[in-house]
């Protein structure tokens, strides 16, 4: 594993014929990866190096979750992108990951969720149905 402060690089390709929506959290950066293009992520952390979490969305793209205390420089086809994530580190929330924090704080507000994805409703059971096992 690289030393703390080292740059880790990850490359992803869009092998489809449609553009791919990329959402960088917790910075709320939005990018489009054109068809047949390559996305390069350079992650720098102050502490132990960890890879960003990549989550595929069912409909149109990817959410890339930065690690606490890290910056994320992005290139598309070797062209640096002007993103907030390149200059400002993700908040270091200790044991909480940025993904857990964002989902906990903004989870009930679909307009604030990554890419505006709605929160799935949770069916609540009453005490009588729990007692009867239904």
Tab-separated table of C-alpha atoms in Angstrom:
chain	number	residue	atom	x	y	z
A	1	UNK	CA	0.000	0.000	0.000
A	2	UNK	CA	1.351	3.499	-0.805
A	3	UNK	CA	2.477	5.846	1.983
A	4	UNK	CA	0.151	8.449	3.496
A	5	UNK	CA	-0.037	11.463	1.201
A	6	UNK	CA	0.808	9.405	-1.865
A	7	UNK	CA	-1.320	9.622	-4.964
A	8	UNK	CA	-3.385	6.579	-5.898
A	9	UNK	CA	-4.732	6.442	-9.437
A	10	UNK	CA	-7.791	4.578	-10.670
A	11	UNK	CA	-8.945	4.484	-14.308
A	12	UNK	CA	-12.454	3.675	-15.537
A	13	UNK	CA	-13.680	3.472	-19.132
A	14	UNK	CA	-17.135	4.132	-20.538
A	15	UNK	CA	-17.454	1.264	-23.004
A	16	UNK	CA	-21.064	2.115	-23.862
A	17	UNK	CA	-22.548	4.200	-26.666
A	18	UNK	CA	-24.216	6.600	-24.201
A	19	UNK	CA	-22.690	9.271	-21.944
A	20	UNK	CA	-22.289	8.273	-18.295
A	21	UNK	CA	-23.236	10.645	-15.478
A	22	UNK	CA	-20.586	10.900	-12.737
A	23	UNK	CA	-21.477	12.362	-9.332
A	24	UNK	CA	-18.623	13.102	-6.863
A	25	UNK	CA	-19.617	13.077	-3.201
A	26	UNK	CA	-19.418	14.778	-0.740
A	27	UNK	CA	-18.295	17.614	-3.058
A	28	UNK	CA	-21.467	17.530	-5.202
A	29	UNK	CA	-19.473	17.718	-8.432
A	30	UNK	CA	-21.265	16.597	-11.597
A	31	UNK	CA	-19.497	15.345	-14.715
A	32	UNK	CA	-20.445	13.552	-17.943
A	33	UNK	CA	-18.174	10.832	-19.262
A	34	UNK	CA	-18.645	10.639	-23.051
A	35	UNK	CA	-18.943	7.285	-24.817
A	36	UNK	CA	-15.640	5.460	-25.327
A	37	UNK	CA	-13.865	7.852	-22.926
A	38	UNK	CA	-11.632	7.233	-19.919
A	39	UNK	CA	-12.093	8.678	-16.427
A	40	UNK	CA	-8.946	8.941	-14.281
A	41	UNK	CA	-9.250	9.509	-10.525
A	42	UNK	CA	-6.212	10.642	-8.511
A	43	UNK	CA	-6.847	10.291	-4.761
A	44	UNK	CA	-4.617	11.949	-2.146
A	45	UNK	CA	-5.197	11.415	1.581
A	46	UNK	CA	-3.495	12.879	4.628
A	47	UNK	CA	-3.815	9.652	6.610
A	48	UNK	CA	-3.830	6.036	5.518
A	49	UNK	CA	-4.603	5.729	1.821
A	50	UNK	CA	-8.037	4.343	1.015
A	51	UNK	CA	-9.764	3.973	-2.342
A	52	UNK	CA	-12.959	5.915	-3.043
A	53	UNK	CA	-16.171	3.902	-3.018
A	54	UNK	CA	-17.861	3.644	-6.410
A	55	UNK	CA	-21.592	3.051	-6.506
A	56	UNK	CA	-23.449	2.246	-9.737
A	57	UNK	CA	-26.842	3.931	-10.033
A	58	UNK	CA	-29.551	1.926	-11.756
A	59	UNK	CA	-30.525	4.587	-14.238
A	60	UNK	CA	-27.659	6.632	-15.607
A	61	UNK	CA	-24.320	6.619	-13.908
A	62	UNK	CA	-21.913	6.379	-11.015
A	63	UNK	CA	-21.576	8.026	-7.628
A	64	UNK	CA	-17.973	8.214	-6.456
A	65	UNK	CA	-17.665	8.658	-2.684
A	66	UNK	CA	-14.449	10.277	-1.513
A	67	UNK	CA	-12.669	9.180	1.635
A	68	UNK	CA	-12.607	11.529	4.636
A	69	UNK	CA	-9.622	13.868	4.482
A	70	UNK	CA	-8.957	13.185	0.792
A	71	UNK	CA	-8.940	15.205	-2.387
A	72	UNK	CA	-9.931	13.763	-5.730
A	73	UNK	CA	-8.480	15.077	-9.002
A	74	UNK	CA	-10.399	13.980	-12.075
A	75	UNK	CA	-9.322	13.734	-15.706
A	76	UNK	CA	-11.450	12.787	-18.683
A	77	UNK	CA	-9.371	11.569	-21.626
A	78	UNK	CA	-6.265	13.079	-19.922
A	79	UNK	CA	-7.905	16.529	-19.627
A	80	UNK	CA	-8.039	17.812	-16.015
A	81	UNK	CA	-11.586	18.685	-14.913
A	82	UNK	CA	-12.391	21.814	-12.914
A	83	UNK	CA	-13.937	20.261	-9.808
A	84	UNK	CA	-14.335	21.302	-6.187
A	85	UNK	CA	-12.965	17.899	-5.185
A	86	UNK	CA	-9.518	18.764	-6.593
A	87	UNK	CA	-8.890	21.681	-4.253
A	88	UNK	CA	-10.836	20.912	-1.096
A	89	UNK	CA	-10.513	17.815	1.059
A	90	UNK	CA	-13.560	15.805	2.010
A	91	UNK	CA	-14.402	16.373	5.691
A	92	UNK	CA	-12.765	13.844	7.990
A	93	UNK	CA	-15.631	12.562	10.129
A	94	UNK	CA	-13.643	9.977	12.049
A	95	UNK	CA	-15.385	6.601	12.056
A	96	UNK	CA	-18.213	7.879	9.814
A	97	UNK	CA	-17.685	7.553	6.095
A	98	UNK	CA	-18.801	10.490	3.925
A	99	UNK	CA	-21.419	8.183	2.342
A	100	UNK	CA	-22.919	7.244	5.719
A	101	UNK	CA	-22.909	10.883	6.862
A	102	UNK	CA	-24.568	12.256	3.699
A	103	UNK	CA	-27.221	9.527	3.707
A	104	UNK	CA	-27.930	10.052	7.413
A	105	UNK	CA	-28.190	13.847	7.264
A	106	UNK	CA	-29.871	14.280	3.872
A	107	UNK	CA	-31.534	10.871	3.453
A	108	UNK	CA	-35.112	12.093	3.967
A	109	UNK	CA	-34.737	14.913	1.414
A	110	UNK	CA	-34.627	13.446	-2.130
A	111	UNK	CA	-33.663	16.775	-3.699
A	112	UNK	CA	-30.465	16.743	-1.595
A	113	UNK	CA	-29.529	13.126	-2.337
A	114	UNK	CA	-26.760	12.289	-4.817
A	115	UNK	CA	-28.152	12.865	-8.270
A	116	UNK	CA	-31.584	13.599	-6.747
A	117	UNK	CA	-32.229	9.886	-6.235
A	118	UNK	CA	-35.326	9.336	-4.095
A	119	UNK	CA	-35.121	7.589	-0.767
A	120	UNK	CA	-36.818	4.208	-0.803
A	121	UNK	CA	-39.803	4.222	1.589
A	122	UNK	CA	-39.564	2.108	4.714
A	123	UNK	CA	-42.749	0.299	5.652
A	124	UNK	CA	-43.411	0.697	9.343
A	125	UNK	CA	-45.178	-2.020	11.248
A	126	UNK	CA	-47.430	-1.290	14.185
A	127	UNK	CA	-46.980	-2.906	17.584
A	128	UNK	CA	-49.947	-5.245	17.059
A	129	UNK	CA	-48.589	-6.670	13.791
A	130	UNK	CA	-45.155	-7.148	15.399
A	131	UNK	CA	-46.790	-8.898	18.357
A	132	UNK	CA	-48.788	-11.199	16.069
A	133	UNK	CA	-45.823	-11.757	13.746
A	134	UNK	CA	-47.510	-10.352	10.620
